[in-house]
Amino acid sequence: MNSIKKTIFKIAFLTCISISILSCNNDDDSGPSFQEENFLDGYLSTIGFDQKVTDLTNTGAANFYEFGLEFTPLVKGSITSLQVKLPDANPSLRITIWEKGTPSILKTEIVNVVSANTVYTVDIVDLPLVKDKEYAITMNSNDWYRREKTDGSDAVYPVSIGNIKINKFMVSGVSTAQEYPSLVGLNRYSGDLSFNFLQQK
């Protein structure tokens, strides 16, 4: 009888240990859960470009520019969707994600901005980003919000918002070409263009 009790006790004991080990392993596998983040509002307020906004619309067929932000992810993650808002409708707004190094185009999206002053979120196939690598997001448009400080002073870069570091605002010469912008604008930001970012383990 004692032998049977000892055997049952051993089985029960080993079962408890196995369950505990499996439970710990499952906890380790699940890891932390991350929330999507968007840098735009934090960037504008931190840098001071939420102080003065001017709507520029229909600046003319000769006044299309490629413009946007250079940025660096501070952690491994992915762009899950794009966000844009314009002061006018645009049925074929071109948005480009670039790898700065070459530079090379990673993704192009044509967005139908149906209504002015409305935020449009465009889901994309997740685009992986490498930690500490430099990228850019730009759009080509003749409509935008010109954002600046009330005193007109320059911004100080870089600025980190969550897991995204904004390195600078840049703009091309007048062109509809899909080209990497070469000019730096310190006293303004033209937008609004951003993305949702999800950190990965």
Tab-separated table of C-alpha atoms in Angstrom:
chain	number	residue	atom	x	y	z
A	1	MET	CA	0.000	0.000	0.000
A	2	ASN	CA	2.815	2.352	0.916
A	3	SER	CA	4.472	1.525	-2.390
A	4	ILE	CA	1.302	2.472	-4.302
A	5	LYS	CA	0.978	5.740	-2.346
A	6	LYS	CA	4.633	6.587	-3.048
A	7	THR	CA	4.150	5.893	-6.757
A	8	ILE	CA	1.030	8.075	-6.913
A	9	PHE	CA	2.856	10.823	-5.011
A	10	LYS	CA	5.823	10.665	-7.427
A	11	ILE	CA	3.528	10.827	-10.460
A	12	ALA	CA	1.627	13.777	-8.995
A	13	PHE	CA	4.883	15.545	-8.081
A	14	LEU	CA	6.389	15.051	-11.542
A	15	THR	CA	3.158	16.191	-13.181
A	16	CYS	CA	3.194	19.427	-11.149
A	17	ILE	CA	6.807	20.098	-12.093
A	18	SER	CA	6.060	19.459	-15.781
A	19	ILE	CA	3.094	21.827	-15.732
A	20	SER	CA	5.188	24.507	-14.030
A	21	ILE	CA	7.976	24.164	-16.588
A	22	LEU	CA	5.544	24.315	-19.499
A	23	SER	CA	3.853	27.329	-17.980
A	24	CYS	CA	7.165	29.149	-17.633
A	25	ASN	CA	8.141	28.289	-21.193
A	26	ASN	CA	4.833	29.569	-22.528
A	27	ASP	CA	5.272	32.821	-20.647
A	28	ASP	CA	8.750	33.225	-22.122
A	29	ASP	CA	7.490	32.520	-25.640
A	30	SER	CA	4.713	35.084	-25.498
A	31	GLY	CA	7.004	37.930	-24.429
A	32	PRO	CA	5.869	41.546	-24.162
A	33	SER	CA	3.017	42.873	-26.284
A	34	PHE	CA	3.585	46.141	-28.146
A	35	GLN	CA	1.159	48.843	-29.224
A	36	GLU	CA	1.254	50.658	-32.555
A	37	GLU	CA	2.682	54.151	-32.341
A	38	ASN	CA	2.621	57.235	-34.547
A	39	PHE	CA	5.199	59.990	-34.170
A	40	LEU	CA	3.526	62.931	-35.950
A	41	ASP	CA	1.701	64.759	-33.132
A	42	GLY	CA	4.641	64.325	-30.766
A	43	TYR	CA	7.081	65.522	-33.424
A	44	LEU	CA	5.064	68.658	-34.223
A	45	SER	CA	4.595	69.654	-30.581
A	46	THR	CA	8.146	68.829	-29.470
A	47	ILE	CA	9.777	70.696	-32.345
A	48	GLY	CA	7.302	73.606	-32.147
A	49	PHE	CA	5.734	73.221	-35.578
A	50	ASP	CA	2.232	73.030	-34.128
A	51	GLN	CA	2.328	76.756	-33.343
A	52	LYS	CA	1.458	78.148	-36.786
A	53	VAL	CA	-0.302	76.357	-39.655
A	54	THR	CA	-0.946	77.682	-43.170
A	55	ASP	CA	-3.031	75.763	-45.709
A	56	LEU	CA	-1.389	75.762	-49.134
A	57	THR	CA	-3.701	74.404	-51.820
A	58	ASN	CA	-3.498	74.189	-55.596
A	59	THR	CA	-0.115	75.848	-55.697
A	60	GLY	CA	-0.056	75.123	-59.431
A	61	ALA	CA	1.006	72.402	-61.834
A	62	ALA	CA	4.538	73.798	-61.729
A	63	ASN	CA	4.697	73.638	-57.943
A	64	PHE	CA	4.762	69.941	-57.121
A	65	TYR	CA	7.449	68.959	-54.631
A	66	GLU	CA	8.724	65.700	-53.162
A	67	PHE	CA	9.006	66.286	-49.420
A	68	GLY	CA	9.027	64.472	-46.108
A	69	LEU	CA	11.075	63.278	-43.171
A	70	GLU	CA	14.234	61.275	-42.692
A	71	PHE	CA	13.923	58.968	-39.687
A	72	THR	CA	15.606	56.144	-37.803
A	73	PRO	CA	13.802	53.370	-35.881
A	74	LEU	CA	15.360	52.918	-32.448
A	75	VAL	CA	14.080	49.336	-32.226
A	76	LYS	CA	13.296	46.530	-34.646
A	77	GLY	CA	9.779	46.837	-36.004
A	78	SER	CA	7.492	47.334	-38.999
A	79	ILE	CA	5.460	50.046	-40.677
A	80	THR	CA	1.905	48.694	-40.623
A	81	SER	CA	0.019	51.572	-42.247
A	82	LEU	CA	0.465	55.070	-43.667
A	83	GLN	CA	-1.391	58.188	-42.551
A	84	VAL	CA	-1.921	61.376	-44.533
A	85	LYS	CA	-4.002	64.542	-44.288
A	86	LEU	CA	-4.091	67.347	-46.868
A	87	PRO	CA	-5.872	70.716	-47.054
A	88	ASP	CA	-7.366	69.689	-50.419
A	89	ALA	CA	-8.510	66.541	-52.227
A	90	ASN	CA	-5.996	64.600	-54.321
A	91	PRO	CA	-7.062	61.419	-56.160
A	92	SER	CA	-3.494	60.236	-56.823
A	93	LEU	CA	-1.183	61.258	-54.007
A	94	ARG	CA	2.105	59.378	-54.297
A	95	ILE	CA	3.728	58.307	-51.016
A	96	THR	CA	7.179	56.730	-50.963
A	97	ILE	CA	9.169	54.916	-48.294
A	98	TRP	CA	12.923	55.072	-48.932
A	99	GLU	CA	16.040	53.434	-47.644
A	100	LYS	CA	18.376	56.399	-47.329
A	101	GLY	CA	21.685	54.666	-48.061
A	102	THR	CA	21.486	54.269	-51.850
A	103	PRO	CA	18.855	55.816	-51.775
A	104	SER	CA	16.409	53.155	-52.905
A	105	ILE	CA	12.620	52.899	-52.976
A	106	LEU	CA	11.168	50.332	-50.575
A	107	LYS	CA	7.474	51.012	-51.188
A	108	THR	CA	5.245	53.290	-53.240
A	109	GLU	CA	1.554	53.825	-52.532
A	110	ILE	CA	-0.932	55.901	-54.540
A	111	VAL	CA	-3.573	57.255	-52.166
A	112	ASN	CA	-6.947	58.718	-53.059
A	113	VAL	CA	-7.408	61.653	-50.683
A	114	VAL	CA	-11.128	62.178	-51.236
A	115	SER	CA	-11.749	65.011	-48.776
A	116	ALA	CA	-9.711	67.882	-47.398
A	117	ASN	CA	-8.720	68.045	-43.719
A	118	THR	CA	-9.403	64.355	-43.188
A	119	VAL	CA	-6.902	61.797	-41.886
A	120	TYR	CA	-6.607	58.801	-44.208
A	121	THR	CA	-5.078	55.590	-42.916
A	122	VAL	CA	-3.777	53.233	-45.587
A	123	ASP	CA	-3.079	49.651	-44.540
A	124	ILE	CA	-0.045	48.092	-46.214
A	125	VAL	CA	1.720	44.759	-46.084
A	126	ASP	CA	3.957	45.167	-43.039
A	127	LEU	CA	7.260	46.748	-44.058
A	128	PRO	CA	10.105	45.611	-41.751
A	129	LEU	CA	12.558	48.251	-40.533
A	130	VAL	CA	16.029	47.597	-39.177
A	131	LYS	CA	17.004	49.157	-35.864
A	132	ASP	CA	19.312	52.202	-36.220
A	133	LYS	CA	19.065	52.246	-40.032
A	134	GLU	CA	18.103	55.490	-41.798
A	135	TYR	CA	14.915	55.746	-43.864
A	136	ALA	CA	12.636	58.437	-45.263
A	137	ILE	CA	8.934	58.913	-45.957
A	138	THR	CA	7.940	61.428	-48.634
A	139	MET	CA	4.983	62.494	-50.749
A	140	ASN	CA	4.683	64.410	-54.011
A	141	SER	CA	2.045	67.109	-53.909
A	142	ASN	CA	1.109	70.703	-54.641
A	143	ASP	CA	-1.144	70.790	-51.533
A	144	TRP	CA	0.151	70.718	-47.976
A	145	TYR	CA	0.021	72.232	-44.511
A	146	ARG	CA	2.964	74.545	-43.925
A	147	ARG	CA	3.832	74.240	-40.245
A	148	GLU	CA	6.307	76.469	-38.420
A	149	LYS	CA	7.079	78.201	-35.154
A	150	THR	CA	5.397	81.541	-34.518
A	151	ASP	CA	8.806	83.244	-34.356
A	152	GLY	CA	9.977	81.542	-37.556
A	153	SER	CA	13.053	80.048	-35.900
A	154	ASP	CA	14.781	76.836	-36.944
A	155	ALA	CA	14.031	73.432	-35.487
A	156	VAL	CA	16.709	71.491	-33.633
A	157	TYR	CA	17.188	67.937	-34.907
A	158	PRO	CA	17.200	65.049	-34.206
A	159	VAL	CA	14.149	64.563	-32.018
A	160	SER	CA	12.981	61.175	-30.717
A	161	ILE	CA	9.276	60.390	-30.354
A	162	GLY	CA	8.716	56.964	-28.875
A	163	ASN	CA	10.774	54.508	-30.901
A	164	ILE	CA	11.215	56.771	-33.930
A	165	LYS	CA	13.981	59.371	-34.229
A	166	ILE	CA	13.249	62.183	-36.703
A	167	ASN	CA	16.493	63.352	-38.291
A	168	LYS	CA	15.316	66.186	-40.560
A	169	PHE	CA	12.689	67.563	-42.929
A	170	MET	CA	13.698	67.618	-46.593
A	171	VAL	CA	12.288	68.785	-49.894
A	172	SER	CA	13.189	68.502	-53.585
A	173	GLY	CA	13.279	71.215	-56.174
A	174	VAL	CA	10.051	71.740	-58.103
A	175	SER	CA	9.319	68.363	-59.696
A	176	THR	CA	6.772	65.577	-60.014
A	177	ALA	CA	9.630	63.082	-60.344
A	178	GLN	CA	9.991	60.337	-57.760
A	179	GLU	CA	13.356	61.498	-56.502
A	180	TYR	CA	14.996	61.573	-53.114
A	181	PRO	CA	14.808	65.146	-51.746
A	182	SER	CA	18.157	66.915	-51.466
A	183	LEU	CA	17.284	70.178	-49.701
A	184	VAL	CA	16.912	70.521	-45.932
A	185	GLY	CA	14.220	72.738	-44.388
A	186	LEU	CA	14.914	73.724	-40.794
A	187	ASN	CA	12.316	76.461	-40.238
A	188	ARG	CA	9.244	74.559	-41.438
A	189	TYR	CA	7.527	71.223	-41.978
A	190	SER	CA	5.225	70.493	-44.918
A	191	GLY	CA	2.704	67.703	-44.404
A	192	ASP	CA	0.875	65.967	-42.877
A	193	LEU	CA	2.380	62.554	-43.592
A	194	SER	CA	3.315	59.795	-41.157
A	195	PHE	CA	3.073	56.076	-40.475
A	196	ASN	CA	2.032	53.651	-37.765
A	197	PHE	CA	4.914	51.616	-36.360
A	198	LEU	CA	4.799	48.359	-34.432
A	199	GLN	CA	7.820	47.210	-32.431
A	200	GLN	CA	8.818	43.564	-32.765
A	201	LYS	CA	10.574	41.201	-30.394
